[in-house]
Coordinates of C-alpha atoms in Angstrom, one line a residue:
X1 CA 6.1 26.4 6.6
X2 CA 7.6 23.2 8.0
X3 CA 9.3 23.3 11.4
X4 CA 12.0 21.1 12.8
X5 CA 11.5 20.0 16.5
X6 CA 13.9 18.4 18.9
X7 CA 12.9 15.9 21.6
X8 CA 15.3 15.6 24.5
X9 CA 15.3 12.5 26.8
X10 CA 13.8 13.1 30.2
X11 CA 11.8 16.2 29.2
X12 CA 8.2 16.7 28.3
X13 CA 7.6 17.4 24.6
X14 CA 4.4 19.1 23.4
X15 CA 3.4 16.9 20.5
X16 CA 0.4 19.2 19.9
X17 CA 2.9 21.7 18.4
X18 CA 3.8 19.3 15.5
X19 CA 2.0 20.0 12.3
X20 CA 1.8 18.1 9.0
X21 CA 5.1 18.4 7.0
X22 CA 7.2 19.0 10.2
X23 CA 10.2 16.9 11.2
X24 CA 10.9 15.7 14.7
X25 CA 14.5 14.8 15.7
X26 CA 15.1 12.6 18.6
X27 CA 18.2 13.5 20.7
X28 CA 20.5 10.7 21.8
X29 CA 19.6 8.8 24.9
X30 CA 16.9 6.7 26.7
X31 CA 13.5 8.2 25.9
X32 CA 11.5 5.7 28.1
X33 CA 7.9 5.5 26.9
X34 CA 7.5 7.6 23.8
X35 CA 3.8 8.3 23.4
X36 CA 2.7 10.3 20.3
X37 CA -0.9 11.5 20.4
X38 CA -3.1 13.2 17.7
X39 CA -0.3 14.3 15.3
X40 CA -0.7 14.8 11.5
X41 CA -3.4 15.1 8.9
X42 CA -3.9 14.2 5.2
X43 CA -1.8 17.1 3.7
X44 CA 1.8 16.0 4.4
X45 CA 3.9 13.5 6.2
X46 CA 5.3 14.0 9.7
X47 CA 8.8 12.4 10.0
X48 CA 10.1 11.3 13.4
X49 CA 13.8 10.3 13.2
X50 CA 17.0 10.2 15.2
X51 CA 19.2 13.3 15.0
X52 CA 22.4 12.6 13.0
X53 CA 24.7 10.5 15.2
X54 CA 22.0 9.8 17.9
X55 CA 21.6 6.4 19.4
X56 CA 18.0 6.0 20.8
X57 CA 16.5 3.5 23.3
X58 CA 12.8 3.3 24.1
X59 CA 10.9 1.2 26.6
X60 CA 7.9 1.3 24.2
X61 CA 6.5 3.3 21.3
X62 CA 2.8 4.3 21.1
X63 CA 1.4 6.1 18.1
X64 CA -2.1 7.0 19.0
X65 CA -4.7 8.5 16.6
X66 CA -2.1 9.9 14.3
X67 CA -2.3 10.4 10.5
X68 CA 0.6 10.0 8.1
X69 CA 3.3 9.8 10.8
X70 CA 6.5 8.1 9.8
X71 CA 8.7 6.8 12.6
X72 CA 12.0 5.9 11.0
X73 CA 14.5 4.4 13.4
X74 CA 17.2 4.4 10.7
X75 CA 18.8 1.5 12.4
X76 CA 19.6 3.7 15.4
X77 CA 16.5 3.1 17.6
X78 CA 16.2 0.1 19.9
X79 CA 12.8 -0.6 21.5
X80 CA 13.3 -3.0 24.4
X81 CA 11.6 -4.2 27.5
X82 CA 12.8 -2.4 30.7
X83 CA 11.5 -2.6 34.2
X84 CA 8.3 -4.4 35.1
X85 CA 6.1 -3.5 32.1
X86 CA 3.4 -6.1 31.7
X87 CA 3.9 -8.8 29.0
X88 CA 0.4 -7.7 27.8
X89 CA 1.8 -4.3 26.7
X90 CA 3.3 -4.5 23.2
X91 CA 6.7 -2.9 22.6
X92 CA 5.1 -0.9 19.7
X93 CA 1.4 0.0 19.4
X94 CA -0.2 1.9 16.5
X95 CA -3.7 2.7 17.8
X96 CA -6.3 4.2 15.6
X97 CA -5.5 6.8 12.9
X98 CA -4.3 5.9 9.5
X99 CA -1.3 6.0 7.1
X100 CA 1.3 5.6 9.8
X101 CA 4.7 3.8 9.4
X102 CA 7.2 2.2 11.7
X103 CA 10.4 1.2 10.1
X104 CA 14.1 0.4 10.6
X105 CA 13.9 -0.3 14.4
X106 CA 15.3 -3.0 16.6
X107 CA 12.4 -4.4 18.7
X108 CA 12.9 -7.0 21.4
X109 CA 12.1 -8.1 24.9
X110 CA 15.7 -8.7 25.6
X111 CA 18.8 -8.8 23.3
X112 CA 19.7 -12.4 24.2
X113 CA 17.5 -15.4 24.8
X114 CA 20.3 -17.6 26.0
X115 CA 19.1 -19.8 28.9
X116 CA 15.4 -18.9 28.4
X117 CA 12.9 -21.6 29.4
X118 CA 9.1 -21.6 29.0
X119 CA 8.7 -19.2 32.0
X120 CA 10.9 -16.6 30.4
X121 CA 9.1 -16.9 27.1
X122 CA 5.7 -16.4 28.8
X123 CA 7.0 -13.1 30.2
X124 CA 8.1 -11.9 26.8
X125 CA 6.4 -8.8 25.3
X126 CA 4.5 -8.7 22.0
X127 CA 6.4 -6.9 19.3
X128 CA 4.2 -4.7 17.2
X129 CA 0.4 -4.3 17.4
X130 CA -1.4 -2.3 14.7
X131 CA -5.0 -1.2 15.0
X132 CA -4.9 1.8 12.7
X133 CA -5.8 1.5 9.0
X134 CA -3.5 1.7 6.0
X135 CA -0.4 1.4 8.2
X136 CA 3.0 -0.2 7.3
X137 CA 5.5 -2.0 9.5
X138 CA 8.7 -2.5 7.5
X139 CA 12.4 -3.3 7.7
X140 CA 12.4 -3.9 11.4
X141 CA 14.3 -6.6 13.3
X142 CA 12.0 -8.2 15.9
X143 CA 13.2 -10.9 18.2
X144 CA 12.6 -12.6 21.5
X145 CA 8.8 -11.8 21.7
X146 CA 5.5 -13.6 22.1
X147 CA 3.9 -12.5 18.8
X148 CA 6.0 -10.5 16.3
X149 CA 3.5 -8.4 14.4
X150 CA -0.3 -8.2 14.7
X151 CA -2.2 -6.5 11.9
X152 CA -5.6 -5.6 13.3
X153 CA -6.2 -2.5 11.1
X154 CA -7.7 -2.6 7.6
X155 CA -5.3 -2.7 4.7
X156 CA -2.1 -2.8 6.7
X157 CA 1.2 -4.2 5.6
X158 CA 4.1 -6.0 7.2
X159 CA 7.0 -5.9 4.8
X160 CA 10.7 -6.9 4.8
X161 CA 10.8 -7.5 8.6
X162 CA 12.9 -10.1 10.3
X163 CA 11.1 -11.9 13.1
X164 CA 13.6 -14.2 14.9
X165 CA 12.4 -16.0 18.1
X166 CA 8.8 -16.0 19.2
X167 CA 6.6 -18.3 21.4
X168 CA 3.1 -17.6 20.0
X169 CA 2.9 -16.4 16.3
X170 CA 5.3 -14.6 14.0
X171 CA 2.7 -12.5 12.2
X172 CA -1.1 -12.4 12.8
X173 CA -3.3 -11.0 10.0
X174 CA -6.7 -10.3 11.5
X175 CA -8.2 -7.7 9.2
X176 CA -9.3 -7.4 5.5
X177 CA -6.8 -6.5 2.8
X178 CA -3.7 -6.9 4.9
X179 CA -0.4 -7.9 3.3
X180 CA 2.7 -9.8 4.6
X181 CA 5.5 -9.7 2.1
X182 CA 9.3 -10.3 2.0
X183 CA 9.5 -11.1 5.7
X184 CA 11.9 -13.6 7.3
X185 CA 10.2 -15.5 10.1
X186 CA 12.2 -18.1 12.0
X187 CA 12.7 -20.0 15.3
X188 CA 9.6 -20.9 17.3
X189 CA 10.1 -21.5 21.0
X190 CA 8.0 -23.1 23.8
X191 CA 5.9 -20.8 25.9
X192 CA 2.3 -22.1 26.6
X193 CA 2.4 -25.9 25.9
X194 CA -1.2 -25.7 24.7
X195 CA -0.5 -23.1 22.0
X196 CA 0.3 -24.1 18.4
X197 CA 2.9 -21.7 17.2
X198 CA 2.4 -20.4 13.7
X199 CA 4.7 -18.3 11.4
X200 CA 1.7 -16.6 9.9
X201 CA -1.8 -17.1 11.3
X202 CA -5.0 -15.6 9.9
X203 CA -8.6 -15.1 11.1
X204 CA -11.1 -12.2 11.2
X205 CA -10.9 -10.5 14.5
X206 CA -14.0 -8.3 13.7
X207 CA -16.3 -11.3 14.0
X208 CA -17.9 -12.0 17.4
X209 CA -17.2 -15.7 16.8
X210 CA -14.0 -16.5 14.9
X211 CA -15.7 -19.6 13.4
X212 CA -18.2 -17.3 11.6
X213 CA -15.8 -14.7 10.5
X214 CA -14.8 -13.9 6.9
X215 CA -11.3 -12.6 6.1
X216 CA -11.1 -10.9 2.7
X217 CA -8.4 -10.0 0.3
X218 CA -5.2 -10.8 2.2
X219 CA -1.8 -11.2 0.3
X220 CA 1.0 -13.3 1.6
X221 CA 4.0 -13.4 -0.7
X222 CA 7.8 -13.9 -0.9
X223 CA 8.2 -14.7 2.8
X224 CA 10.9 -17.0 4.0
X225 CA 9.8 -19.2 6.9
X226 CA 12.1 -21.5 8.8
X227 CA 12.0 -23.7 11.9
X228 CA 13.8 -26.9 12.9
X229 CA 12.9 -28.0 16.4
X230 CA 15.7 -30.6 16.6
X231 CA 18.3 -27.8 16.4
X232 CA 19.9 -26.8 19.8
X233 CA 18.3 -24.1 21.8
X234 CA 14.9 -25.4 22.8
X235 CA 12.9 -24.7 19.7
X236 CA 9.3 -26.0 19.2
X237 CA 7.5 -27.3 16.2
X238 CA 6.0 -24.5 14.1
X239 CA 3.1 -24.4 11.7
X240 CA 3.7 -22.4 8.6
X241 CA 0.9 -20.3 7.1
X242 CA -2.6 -21.1 8.4
X243 CA -6.2 -20.0 8.6
X244 CA -8.0 -22.5 10.8
X245 CA -11.0 -20.4 11.9
X246 CA -13.7 -18.9 9.8
X247 CA -13.6 -18.4 6.0
X248 CA -10.7 -16.9 4.0
X249 CA -11.9 -15.3 0.8
X250 CA -9.9 -14.1 -2.3
X251 CA -6.5 -14.5 -0.6
X252 CA -3.3 -14.6 -2.7
X253 CA -0.6 -16.8 -1.3
X254 CA 2.4 -17.0 -3.6
X255 CA 6.1 -17.4 -3.9
X256 CA 6.7 -18.2 -0.2
X257 CA 9.4 -20.6 1.1
X258 CA 8.1 -22.6 4.1
X259 CA 10.6 -24.9 5.6
X260 CA 9.4 -26.4 8.9
X261 CA 8.8 -29.5 10.9
X262 CA 5.0 -29.5 11.2
X263 CA 2.2 -30.9 9.0
X264 CA 0.7 -27.5 8.3
X265 CA 3.0 -25.8 5.7
X266 CA 0.2 -23.8 4.1
X267 CA -3.3 -24.7 5.4
X268 CA -6.6 -23.0 4.7
X269 CA -9.6 -24.3 6.5
X270 CA -12.5 -23.0 4.5
X271 CA -11.2 -21.1 1.5
X272 CA -13.2 -19.3 -1.3
X273 CA -11.8 -17.9 -4.5
X274 CA -8.2 -18.1 -3.1
X275 CA -5.0 -18.6 -5.1
X276 CA -2.0 -20.6 -3.8
X277 CA 0.8 -20.4 -6.4
X278 CA 4.6 -20.8 -6.7
X279 CA 5.2 -21.8 -3.1
X280 CA 7.9 -24.2 -1.9
X281 CA 6.8 -26.1 1.2
X282 CA 9.5 -28.5 2.5
X283 CA 10.5 -30.3 5.7
X284 CA 13.4 -29.0 7.8
X285 CA 13.9 -32.5 9.3
X286 CA 14.1 -35.0 6.4
X287 CA 13.9 -37.9 8.9
X288 CA 11.0 -36.4 10.8
X289 CA 7.5 -37.9 10.8
X290 CA 5.8 -34.5 10.3
X291 CA 6.4 -33.3 6.7
X292 CA 4.6 -30.2 5.7
X293 CA 1.7 -30.1 3.2
X294 CA -0.4 -27.6 1.3
X295 CA -4.0 -28.1 2.4
X296 CA -7.4 -26.7 1.5
X297 CA -10.1 -28.3 3.6
X298 CA -13.0 -27.6 6.0
X299 CA -13.0 -26.1 9.4
X300 CA -14.9 -26.9 12.5
X301 CA -18.2 -25.9 10.9
X302 CA -17.7 -28.5 8.1
X303 CA -18.3 -25.8 5.4
X304 CA -16.8 -26.7 2.0
X305 CA -14.1 -24.7 0.3
X306 CA -15.1 -23.3 -3.1
X307 CA -13.4 -22.2 -6.4
X308 CA -9.8 -22.1 -5.3
X309 CA -6.7 -22.3 -7.6
X310 CA -3.5 -24.2 -6.7
X311 CA -0.8 -24.0 -9.3
X312 CA 3.0 -24.3 -9.6
X313 CA 3.7 -25.3 -6.0
X314 CA 6.3 -27.7 -4.6
X315 CA 5.3 -29.5 -1.3
X316 CA 5.8 -32.7 0.6
X317 CA 2.1 -33.4 0.2
X318 CA -1.1 -31.9 -1.1
X319 CA -4.5 -32.3 0.6
X320 CA -7.1 -30.5 -1.4
X321 CA -10.8 -30.8 -0.9
X322 CA -13.9 -28.9 -2.1
X323 CA -14.1 -27.2 -5.5
X324 CA -10.6 -26.3 -6.9
X325 CA -8.4 -26.2 -9.9
X326 CA -4.8 -27.6 -9.6
X327 CA -2.0 -27.7 -12.1
X328 CA 1.7 -27.8 -12.3
X329 CA 2.2 -28.9 -8.7
X330 CA 5.1 -31.2 -7.6
X331 CA 4.8 -33.7 -4.8
X332 CA 8.2 -33.9 -3.2
X333 CA 10.0 -36.7 -1.4
X334 CA 12.2 -36.0 1.7
X335 CA 15.3 -37.0 -0.4
X336 CA 14.7 -34.1 -2.7
X337 CA 14.7 -31.4 0.0
X338 CA 18.5 -31.0 0.1
X339 CA 18.6 -30.0 -3.5
X340 CA 16.0 -27.3 -2.9
X341 CA 17.6 -26.0 0.3
X342 CA 21.1 -27.2 0.8
X343 CA 22.4 -27.4 4.4
X344 CA 25.1 -24.8 3.8
X345 CA 22.3 -22.3 3.0
X346 CA 20.7 -23.2 6.4
X347 CA 23.8 -22.6 8.5
X348 CA 23.2 -18.8 9.0
X349 CA 19.6 -19.7 10.2
X350 CA 20.7 -22.5 12.5
X351 CA 23.6 -20.4 14.0
X352 CA 21.1 -17.7 14.9
X353 CA 19.1 -19.9 17.3
X354 CA 21.0 -18.9 20.4

């Protein structure tokens, strides 16, 4: 029979008492580091939620070797940096296990980035790191971080999140069969001047040498990506969707809107059997030199791309090499951008910079 448990801030809770099908209610207050170990199995979900009316703050959330645990913040949980926790420690970590979910949380290093310079960005925390399999990160608001979401586990999803303000990458997809869908990713800032910030960056983290890795079966669809480094607030140029190391195979990249001020709108170094379709890749600065393209090329190993399909896209330029099929694509001029993304539609994004 399912049991309801209560977690009170400042007390030790015995997570080993929680069984599959149970519900865990968080009492209002600051829970500090919430570390959940070895909870759940394959028979039923474990739900961890705020008690009705509760407002929760955490310094970090760790879900360690759990199965089918759903942490639902319900818009009432804020996970923020506090004290001297190292920038190398993510605000949310899902380590091992499978089938876990983190959703509807506010996740940030600090609520405001006003006045931040490169030194403050370099001290920012990573948002969410996922190393379990079949996990889902959804409907979270993540801002003022180094990297927003890292998918290191097999078949994990990042869906319907807003990532606003980062200094490394918005989303990293580093394992096979991961999905990034329906996310909003915007506002890239200067941290390390040697880093090329990306909205979505891909490579296989399981390979000893990234140049020799093969990333299989990823899906990137219906994301909205925006950056304009000429806007007030210290933004930096941002690459859109890119796989620059190793081989990407059987990827589906479709129906994304990428509006940025860097050449790399959608770029796949070595691609095999990939589909790029229905995307709109346009410049956020019509007067800028760097207008974004859709590219399939070669990487540092000079391996050729093979049997890719590029259909129904709109972009400022197309640079396609290797063996591919292309049809129904439209090569845009800077003067056409305003009709695709009018300035009044950009105002909410621009006003969110500070």
